CSV table of C-alpha atoms and ligand atoms in Angstrom, one decimal:
chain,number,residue,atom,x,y,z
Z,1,UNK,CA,0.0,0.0,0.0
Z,2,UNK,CA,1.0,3.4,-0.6
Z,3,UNK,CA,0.8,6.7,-2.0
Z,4,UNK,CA,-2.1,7.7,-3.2
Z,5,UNK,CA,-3.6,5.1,-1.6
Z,6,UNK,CA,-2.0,6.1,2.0
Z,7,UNK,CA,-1.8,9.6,2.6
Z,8,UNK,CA,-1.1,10.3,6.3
Z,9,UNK,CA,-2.1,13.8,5.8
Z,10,UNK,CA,-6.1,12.7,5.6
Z,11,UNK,CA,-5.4,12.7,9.5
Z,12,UNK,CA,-4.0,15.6,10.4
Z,13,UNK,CA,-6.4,18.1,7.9
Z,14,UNK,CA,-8.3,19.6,10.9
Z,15,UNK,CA,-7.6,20.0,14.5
Z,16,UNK,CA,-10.3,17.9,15.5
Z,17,UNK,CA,-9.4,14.9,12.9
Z,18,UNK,CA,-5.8,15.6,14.6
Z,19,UNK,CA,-6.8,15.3,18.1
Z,20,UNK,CA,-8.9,12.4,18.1
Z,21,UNK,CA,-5.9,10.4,16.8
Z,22,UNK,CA,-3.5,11.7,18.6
Z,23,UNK,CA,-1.2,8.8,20.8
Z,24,UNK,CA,-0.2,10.9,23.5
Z,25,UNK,CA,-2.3,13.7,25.5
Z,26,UNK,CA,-1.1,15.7,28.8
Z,27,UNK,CA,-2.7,16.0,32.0
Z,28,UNK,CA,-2.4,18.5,34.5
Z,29,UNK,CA,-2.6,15.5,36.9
Z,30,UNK,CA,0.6,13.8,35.5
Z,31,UNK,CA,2.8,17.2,36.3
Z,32,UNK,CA,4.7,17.4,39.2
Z,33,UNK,CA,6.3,21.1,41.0
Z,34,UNK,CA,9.6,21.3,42.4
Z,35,UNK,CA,9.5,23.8,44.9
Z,36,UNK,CA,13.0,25.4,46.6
Z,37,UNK,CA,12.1,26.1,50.4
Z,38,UNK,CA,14.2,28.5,52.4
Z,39,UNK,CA,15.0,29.4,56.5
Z,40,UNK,CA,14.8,33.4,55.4
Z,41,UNK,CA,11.5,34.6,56.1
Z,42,UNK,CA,11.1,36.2,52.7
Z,43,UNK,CA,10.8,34.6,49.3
Z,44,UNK,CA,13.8,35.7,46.9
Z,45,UNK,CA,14.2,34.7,42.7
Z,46,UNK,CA,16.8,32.2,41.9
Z,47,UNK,CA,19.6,33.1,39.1
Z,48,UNK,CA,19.1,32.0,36.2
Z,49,UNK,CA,15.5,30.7,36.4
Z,50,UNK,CA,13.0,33.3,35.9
Z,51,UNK,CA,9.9,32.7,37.6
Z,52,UNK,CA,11.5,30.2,39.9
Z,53,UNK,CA,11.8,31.3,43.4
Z,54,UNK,CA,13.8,30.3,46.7
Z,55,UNK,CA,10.3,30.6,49.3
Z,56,UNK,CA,9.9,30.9,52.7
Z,57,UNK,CA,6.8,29.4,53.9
Z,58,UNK,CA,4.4,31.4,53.5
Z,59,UNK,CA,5.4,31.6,50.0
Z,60,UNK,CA,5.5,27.9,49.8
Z,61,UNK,CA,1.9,27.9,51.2
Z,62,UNK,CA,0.9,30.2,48.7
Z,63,UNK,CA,2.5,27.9,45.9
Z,64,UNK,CA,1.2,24.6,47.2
Z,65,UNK,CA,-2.0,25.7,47.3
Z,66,UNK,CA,-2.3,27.5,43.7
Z,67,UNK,CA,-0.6,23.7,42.5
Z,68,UNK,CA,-3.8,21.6,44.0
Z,69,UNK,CA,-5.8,24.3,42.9
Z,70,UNK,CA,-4.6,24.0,39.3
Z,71,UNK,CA,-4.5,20.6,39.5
Z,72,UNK,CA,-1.1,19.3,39.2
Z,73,UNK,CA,-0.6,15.7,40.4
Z,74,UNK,CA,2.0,17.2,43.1
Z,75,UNK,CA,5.2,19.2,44.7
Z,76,UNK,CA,8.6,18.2,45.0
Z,77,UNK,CA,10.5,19.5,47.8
Z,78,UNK,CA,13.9,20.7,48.3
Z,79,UNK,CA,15.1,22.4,51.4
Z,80,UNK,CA,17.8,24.7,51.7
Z,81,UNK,CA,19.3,25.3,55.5
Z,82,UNK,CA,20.9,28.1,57.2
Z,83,UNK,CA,23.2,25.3,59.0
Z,84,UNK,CA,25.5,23.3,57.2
Z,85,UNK,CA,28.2,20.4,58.3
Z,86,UNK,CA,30.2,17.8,57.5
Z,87,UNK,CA,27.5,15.0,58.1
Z,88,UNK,CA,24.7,17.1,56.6
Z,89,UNK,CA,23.0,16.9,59.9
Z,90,UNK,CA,20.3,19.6,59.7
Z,91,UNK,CA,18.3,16.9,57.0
Z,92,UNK,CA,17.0,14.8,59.1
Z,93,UNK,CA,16.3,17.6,61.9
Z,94,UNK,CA,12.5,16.7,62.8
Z,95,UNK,CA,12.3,20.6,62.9
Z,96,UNK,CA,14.7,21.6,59.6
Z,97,UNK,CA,13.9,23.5,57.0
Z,98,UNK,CA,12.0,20.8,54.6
Z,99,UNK,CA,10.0,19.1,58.0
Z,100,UNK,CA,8.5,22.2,58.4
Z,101,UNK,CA,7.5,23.0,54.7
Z,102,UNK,CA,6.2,19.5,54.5
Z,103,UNK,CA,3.6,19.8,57.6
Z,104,UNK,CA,2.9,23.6,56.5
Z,105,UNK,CA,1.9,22.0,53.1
Z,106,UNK,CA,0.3,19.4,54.4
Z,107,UNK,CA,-2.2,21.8,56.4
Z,108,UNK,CA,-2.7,23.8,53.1
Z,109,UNK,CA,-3.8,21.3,50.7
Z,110,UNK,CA,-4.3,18.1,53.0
Z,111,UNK,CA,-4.2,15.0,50.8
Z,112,UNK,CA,-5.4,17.1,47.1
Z,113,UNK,CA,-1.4,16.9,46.0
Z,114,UNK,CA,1.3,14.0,46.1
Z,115,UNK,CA,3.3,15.6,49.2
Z,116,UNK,CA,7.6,14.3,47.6
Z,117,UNK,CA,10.6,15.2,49.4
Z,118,UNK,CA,13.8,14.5,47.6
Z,119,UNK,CA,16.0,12.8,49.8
Z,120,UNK,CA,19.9,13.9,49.5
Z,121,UNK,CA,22.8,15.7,51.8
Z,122,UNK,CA,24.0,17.9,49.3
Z,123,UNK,CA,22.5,20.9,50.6
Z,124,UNK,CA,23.4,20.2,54.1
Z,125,UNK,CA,26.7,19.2,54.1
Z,126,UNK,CA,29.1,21.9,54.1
Z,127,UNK,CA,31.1,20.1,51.5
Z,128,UNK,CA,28.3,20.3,48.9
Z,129,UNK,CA,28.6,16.5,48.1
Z,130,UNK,CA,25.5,13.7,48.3
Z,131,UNK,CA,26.7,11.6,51.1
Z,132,UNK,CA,29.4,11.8,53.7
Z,133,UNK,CA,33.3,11.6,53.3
Z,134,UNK,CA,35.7,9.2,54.4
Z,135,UNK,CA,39.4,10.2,55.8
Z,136,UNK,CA,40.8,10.6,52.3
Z,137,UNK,CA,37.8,12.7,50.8
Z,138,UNK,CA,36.0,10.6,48.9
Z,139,UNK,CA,32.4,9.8,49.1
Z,140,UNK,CA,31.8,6.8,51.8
Z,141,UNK,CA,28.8,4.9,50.3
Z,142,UNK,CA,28.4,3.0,53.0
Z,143,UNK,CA,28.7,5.7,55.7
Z,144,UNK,CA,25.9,7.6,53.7
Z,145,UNK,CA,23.5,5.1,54.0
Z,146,UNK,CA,22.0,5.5,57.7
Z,147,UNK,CA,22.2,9.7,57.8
Z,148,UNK,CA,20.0,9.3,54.0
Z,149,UNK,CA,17.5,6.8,56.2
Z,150,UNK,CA,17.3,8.8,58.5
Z,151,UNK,CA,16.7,11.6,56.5
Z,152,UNK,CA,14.1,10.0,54.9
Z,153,UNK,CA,12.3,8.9,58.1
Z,154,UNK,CA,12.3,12.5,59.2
Z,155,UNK,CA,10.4,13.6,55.7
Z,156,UNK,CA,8.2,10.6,56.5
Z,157,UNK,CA,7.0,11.8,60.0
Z,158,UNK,CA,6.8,15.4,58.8
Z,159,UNK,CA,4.0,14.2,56.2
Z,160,UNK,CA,5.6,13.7,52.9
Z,161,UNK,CA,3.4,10.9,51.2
Z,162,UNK,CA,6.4,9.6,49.1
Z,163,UNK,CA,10.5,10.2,49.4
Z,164,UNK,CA,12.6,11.1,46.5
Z,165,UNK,CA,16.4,9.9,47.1
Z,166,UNK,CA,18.6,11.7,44.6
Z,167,UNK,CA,22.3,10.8,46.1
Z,168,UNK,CA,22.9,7.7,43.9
Z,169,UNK,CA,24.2,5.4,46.8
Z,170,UNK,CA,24.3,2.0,46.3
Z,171,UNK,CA,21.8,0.0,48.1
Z,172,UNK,CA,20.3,3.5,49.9
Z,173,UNK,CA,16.2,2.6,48.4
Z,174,UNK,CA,17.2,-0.9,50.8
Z,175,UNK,CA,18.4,1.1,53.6
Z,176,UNK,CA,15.2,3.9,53.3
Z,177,UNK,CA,12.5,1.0,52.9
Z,178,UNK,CA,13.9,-1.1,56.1
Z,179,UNK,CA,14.3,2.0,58.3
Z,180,UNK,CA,10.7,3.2,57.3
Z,181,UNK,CA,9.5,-0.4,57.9
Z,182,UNK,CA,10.9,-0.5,61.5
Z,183,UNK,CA,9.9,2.8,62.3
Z,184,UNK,CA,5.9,2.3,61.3
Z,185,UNK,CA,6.0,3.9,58.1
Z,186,UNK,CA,5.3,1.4,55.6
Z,187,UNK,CA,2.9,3.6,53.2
Z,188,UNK,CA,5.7,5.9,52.7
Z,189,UNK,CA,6.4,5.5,48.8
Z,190,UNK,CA,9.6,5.8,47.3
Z,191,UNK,CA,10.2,7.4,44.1
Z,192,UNK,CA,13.6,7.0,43.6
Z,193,UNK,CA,16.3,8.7,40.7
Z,194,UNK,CA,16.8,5.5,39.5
Z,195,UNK,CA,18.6,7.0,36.5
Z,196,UNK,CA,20.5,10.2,36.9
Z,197,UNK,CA,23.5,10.6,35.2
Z,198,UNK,CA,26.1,13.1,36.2
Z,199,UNK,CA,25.1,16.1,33.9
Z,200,UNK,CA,26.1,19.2,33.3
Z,201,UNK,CA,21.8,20.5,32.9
Z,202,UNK,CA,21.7,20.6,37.0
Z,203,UNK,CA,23.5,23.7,36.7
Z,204,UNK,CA,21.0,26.4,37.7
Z,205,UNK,CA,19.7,24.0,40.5
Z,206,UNK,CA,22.9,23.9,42.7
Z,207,UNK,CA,22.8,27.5,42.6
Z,208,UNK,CA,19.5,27.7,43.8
Z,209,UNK,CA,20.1,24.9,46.2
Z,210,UNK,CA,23.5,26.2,47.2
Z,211,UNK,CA,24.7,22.7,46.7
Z,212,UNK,CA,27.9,22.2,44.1
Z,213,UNK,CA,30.4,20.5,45.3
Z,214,UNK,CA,33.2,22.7,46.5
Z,215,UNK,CA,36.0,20.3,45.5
Z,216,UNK,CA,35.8,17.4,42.7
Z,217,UNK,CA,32.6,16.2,40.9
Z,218,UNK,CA,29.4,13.7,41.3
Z,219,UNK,CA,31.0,11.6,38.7
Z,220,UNK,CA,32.1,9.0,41.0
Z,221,UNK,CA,28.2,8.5,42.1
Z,222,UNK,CA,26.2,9.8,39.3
Z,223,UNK,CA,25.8,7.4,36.0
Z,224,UNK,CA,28.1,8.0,33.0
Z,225,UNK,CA,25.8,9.6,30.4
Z,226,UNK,CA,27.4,6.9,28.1
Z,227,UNK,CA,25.7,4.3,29.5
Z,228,UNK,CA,22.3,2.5,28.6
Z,229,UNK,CA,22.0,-0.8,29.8
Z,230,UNK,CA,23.4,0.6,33.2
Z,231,UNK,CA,20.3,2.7,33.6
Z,232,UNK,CA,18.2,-0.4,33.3
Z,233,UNK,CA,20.2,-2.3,35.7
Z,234,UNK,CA,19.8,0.5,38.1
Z,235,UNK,CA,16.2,0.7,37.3
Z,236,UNK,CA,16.0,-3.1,38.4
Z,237,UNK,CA,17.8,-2.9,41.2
Z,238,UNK,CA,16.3,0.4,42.9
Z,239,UNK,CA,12.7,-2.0,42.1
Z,240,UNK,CA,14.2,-5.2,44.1
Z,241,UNK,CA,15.1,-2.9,47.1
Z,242,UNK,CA,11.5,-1.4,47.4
Z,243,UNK,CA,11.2,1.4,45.2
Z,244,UNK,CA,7.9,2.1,44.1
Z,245,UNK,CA,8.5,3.8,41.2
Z,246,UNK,CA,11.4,5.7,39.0
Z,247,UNK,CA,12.7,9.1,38.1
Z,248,UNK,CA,14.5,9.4,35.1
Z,249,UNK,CA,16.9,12.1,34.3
Z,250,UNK,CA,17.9,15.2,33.0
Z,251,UNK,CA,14.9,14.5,30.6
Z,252,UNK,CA,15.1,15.3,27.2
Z,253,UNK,CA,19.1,14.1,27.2
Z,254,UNK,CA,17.5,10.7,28.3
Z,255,UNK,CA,14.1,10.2,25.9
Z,256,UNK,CA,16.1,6.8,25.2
Z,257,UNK,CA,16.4,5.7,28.5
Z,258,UNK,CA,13.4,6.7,29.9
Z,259,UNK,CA,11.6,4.5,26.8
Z,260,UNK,CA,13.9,1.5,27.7
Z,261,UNK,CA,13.2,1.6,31.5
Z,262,UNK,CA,9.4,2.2,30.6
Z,263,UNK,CA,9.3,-1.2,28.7
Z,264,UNK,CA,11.9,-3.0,30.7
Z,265,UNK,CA,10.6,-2.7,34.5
Z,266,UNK,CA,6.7,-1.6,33.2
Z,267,UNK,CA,7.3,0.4,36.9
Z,268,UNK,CA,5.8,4.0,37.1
Z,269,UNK,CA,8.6,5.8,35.6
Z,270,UNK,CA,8.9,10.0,36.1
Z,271,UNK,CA,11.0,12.4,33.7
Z,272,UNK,CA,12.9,15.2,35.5
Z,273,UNK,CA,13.0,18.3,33.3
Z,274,UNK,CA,15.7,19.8,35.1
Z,275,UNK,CA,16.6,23.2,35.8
Z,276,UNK,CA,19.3,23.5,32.7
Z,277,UNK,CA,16.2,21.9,30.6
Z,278,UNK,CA,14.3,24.9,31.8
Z,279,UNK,CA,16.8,27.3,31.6
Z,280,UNK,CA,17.9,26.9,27.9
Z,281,UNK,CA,13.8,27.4,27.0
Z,282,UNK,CA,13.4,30.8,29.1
Z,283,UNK,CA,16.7,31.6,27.6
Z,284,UNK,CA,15.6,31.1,24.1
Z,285,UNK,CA,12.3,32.5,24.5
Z,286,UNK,CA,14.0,35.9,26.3
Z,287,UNK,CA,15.9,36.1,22.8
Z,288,UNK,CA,12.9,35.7,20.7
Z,289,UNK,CA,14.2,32.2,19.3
Z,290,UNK,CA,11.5,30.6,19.7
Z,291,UNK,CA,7.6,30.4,21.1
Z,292,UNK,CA,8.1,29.8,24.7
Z,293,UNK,CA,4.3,28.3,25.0
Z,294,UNK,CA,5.0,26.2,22.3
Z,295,UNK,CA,8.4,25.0,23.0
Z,296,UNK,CA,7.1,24.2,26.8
Z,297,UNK,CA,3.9,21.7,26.1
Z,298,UNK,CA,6.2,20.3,23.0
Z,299,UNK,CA,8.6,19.0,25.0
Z,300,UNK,CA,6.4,18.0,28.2
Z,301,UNK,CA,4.8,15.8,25.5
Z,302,UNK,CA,7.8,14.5,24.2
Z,303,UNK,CA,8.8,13.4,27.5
Z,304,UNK,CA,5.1,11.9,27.6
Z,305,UNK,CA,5.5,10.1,24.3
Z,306,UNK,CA,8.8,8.6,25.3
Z,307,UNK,CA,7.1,6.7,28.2
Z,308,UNK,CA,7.1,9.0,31.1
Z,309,UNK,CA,3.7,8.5,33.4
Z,310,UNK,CA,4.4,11.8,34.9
Z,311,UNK,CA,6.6,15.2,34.7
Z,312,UNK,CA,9.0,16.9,37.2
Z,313,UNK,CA,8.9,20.3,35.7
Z,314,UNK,CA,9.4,24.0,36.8
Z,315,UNK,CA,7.0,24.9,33.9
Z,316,UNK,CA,4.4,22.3,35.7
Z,317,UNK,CA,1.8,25.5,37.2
Z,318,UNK,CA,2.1,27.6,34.2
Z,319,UNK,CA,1.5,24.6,31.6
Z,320,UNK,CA,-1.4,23.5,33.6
Z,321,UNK,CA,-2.8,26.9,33.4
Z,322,UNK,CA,-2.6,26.7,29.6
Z,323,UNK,CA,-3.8,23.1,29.3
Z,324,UNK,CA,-6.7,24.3,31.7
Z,325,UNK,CA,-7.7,27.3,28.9
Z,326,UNK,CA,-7.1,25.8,25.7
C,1,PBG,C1,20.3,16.7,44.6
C,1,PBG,C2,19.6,17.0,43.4
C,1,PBG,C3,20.1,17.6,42.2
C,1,PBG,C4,19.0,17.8,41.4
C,1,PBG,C5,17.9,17.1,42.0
C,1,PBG,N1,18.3,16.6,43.2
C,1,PBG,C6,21.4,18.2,41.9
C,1,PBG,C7,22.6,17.4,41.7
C,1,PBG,O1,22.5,16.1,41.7
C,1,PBG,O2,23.6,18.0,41.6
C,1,PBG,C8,19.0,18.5,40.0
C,1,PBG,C9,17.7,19.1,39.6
C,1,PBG,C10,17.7,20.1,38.6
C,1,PBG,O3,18.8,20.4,38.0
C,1,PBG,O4,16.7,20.7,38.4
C,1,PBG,N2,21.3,15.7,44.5
């Protein structure tokens, strides 16, 4: 069969013959918020994201609330300390920074929006790095394991529905799921970034979060973006330790990956559009390159298409406004 016989184009003539056969739609529903919470008590814009703000919590009440208002599936939260150490002890402080946002939240919007907590040291620690250090420096994965559990627990008392660990420890998902198991907290989901390769798109976040490292690199924890298969084998692993579902990212970079570990676990698997994702857009747009709108939903649905059940994206409030009105 083919041309004249075929002619794709008979489907896409009018918007409505285009819609009804479209394969991949957006929700509101599927898009999750990261929010940056604060210990100053006023709400201040973070460099190089525009629109994106470091809250205190009353801003973050303001935000959580607009987010279950508009709809979005839920909020991902990141604190960001006035204390830091060597141990990153102020993350699993039942009164620190995050605890307090989470319960705050939690009183706003009771259970309307997926309460997630990403679970790391790397803004606590005054070294800027995701777990501890041993005598020579390095990061001690096995030394990390308890302060992340802990950490964890903490978010889990203080409300969060589901824990995000972001560190890339080996065999931390184990360590969380047992220490939330002793401690009576065996509904606390973990959504864990299964895949996360050491990339240079997490930029603008560590400014915000006031978390690079201040000597060396995550490349001795974070994947190699070279690798494939690795990211399923992480994938599978994360699964056999308790993780309830997956976070794939930086996004668009990983469209591959996140189809493979879609089809190869079938677990719930998120794409992170992370803040350089976001940052190149609003940086394009500012310079009249391209239609920011446009640009925004185009690749929310790519990351859809590619196998993604739901979205961690900084545009999340503002596309659900637009998928709302159109
Ligand atoms: C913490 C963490 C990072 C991001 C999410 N959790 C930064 C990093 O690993 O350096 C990046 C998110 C983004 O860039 O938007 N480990």
């Amino acid at each position: 069969m083919e041309y004249p016989t075929v002619r794709p184009r008979r489907l896409r003539r009018t918007a409505a013959l285009r819609a009804l056969f479209s394969e991949t739609t957006l929700d509101r529903g599927d898009l999750i918020l990261p929010l940056f919470v604060h210990e100053q008590n006023r709400s201040e814009p973070v460099t190089g994201m525009p629109g994106v703000k470091r809250h205190d919590l009353d801003g973050l009440a303001v935000e959580v609330e607009q987010a279950a208002e508009l709809g979005l599936g839920g909020v991902l939260l990141f604190g960001i300390p006035n204390s830091k150490d060597a141990i990153g002890s102020s993350s699993r402080d039942e009164s620190g920074i995050v605890q307090r946002a989470l319960a705050r939240a939690r009183s706003e919007v009771g259970d309307h929006l997926v309460l997630i907590a990403d679970t790391c040291l790397c803004a606590y620690t005054d070294h800027g790095h995701c777990g501890v250090l041993d005598s020579e420096g390095q990061v001690d994965n096995d030394a990390s394991l308890e302060p992340l559990a802990l950490t964890a627990l903490s978010q889990a008392l203080a409300g969060a529905d589901m824990v995000a660990p972001s560190d890339m420890m080996d065999g931390r998902v184990a360590a969380i799921r047992q220490v939330l198991e002793s401690a009576g907290q065996p509904n606390t989901g973990i959504l864990s970034y299964a895949v996360k390769h050491a990339s240079a798109f997490y930029g603008p976040f560590r400014s915000a979060a006031g978390s690079s490292p201040s000597e060396g690199n995550r490349r001795g924890y974070q994947m190699d973006p070279a690798n494939s298969d690795e990211a399923v084998i992480e994938a599978q692993l994360d699964l056999s330790e308790g993780a309830d579902a997956l976070i794939v990212k930086p996004a668009m970079p990983s469209l591959d990956l996140i189809a493979r570990v879609r089809a190869e676990t079938l677990a719930p698997v998120s794409g992170y559009a992370v803040s350089g994702e976001y940052a190149m857009i609003e940086s394009a747009a500012e310079a009249g390159l391209l239609d920011r709108r446009e640009a925004v939903l185009e690749s929310l649905l790519a990351i859809k298409r590619a196998g993604a059940g739901s979205i961690i994206t900084y545009h999340a409030s503002e596309a659900a406004k637009w998928l709302r009105d159109q």
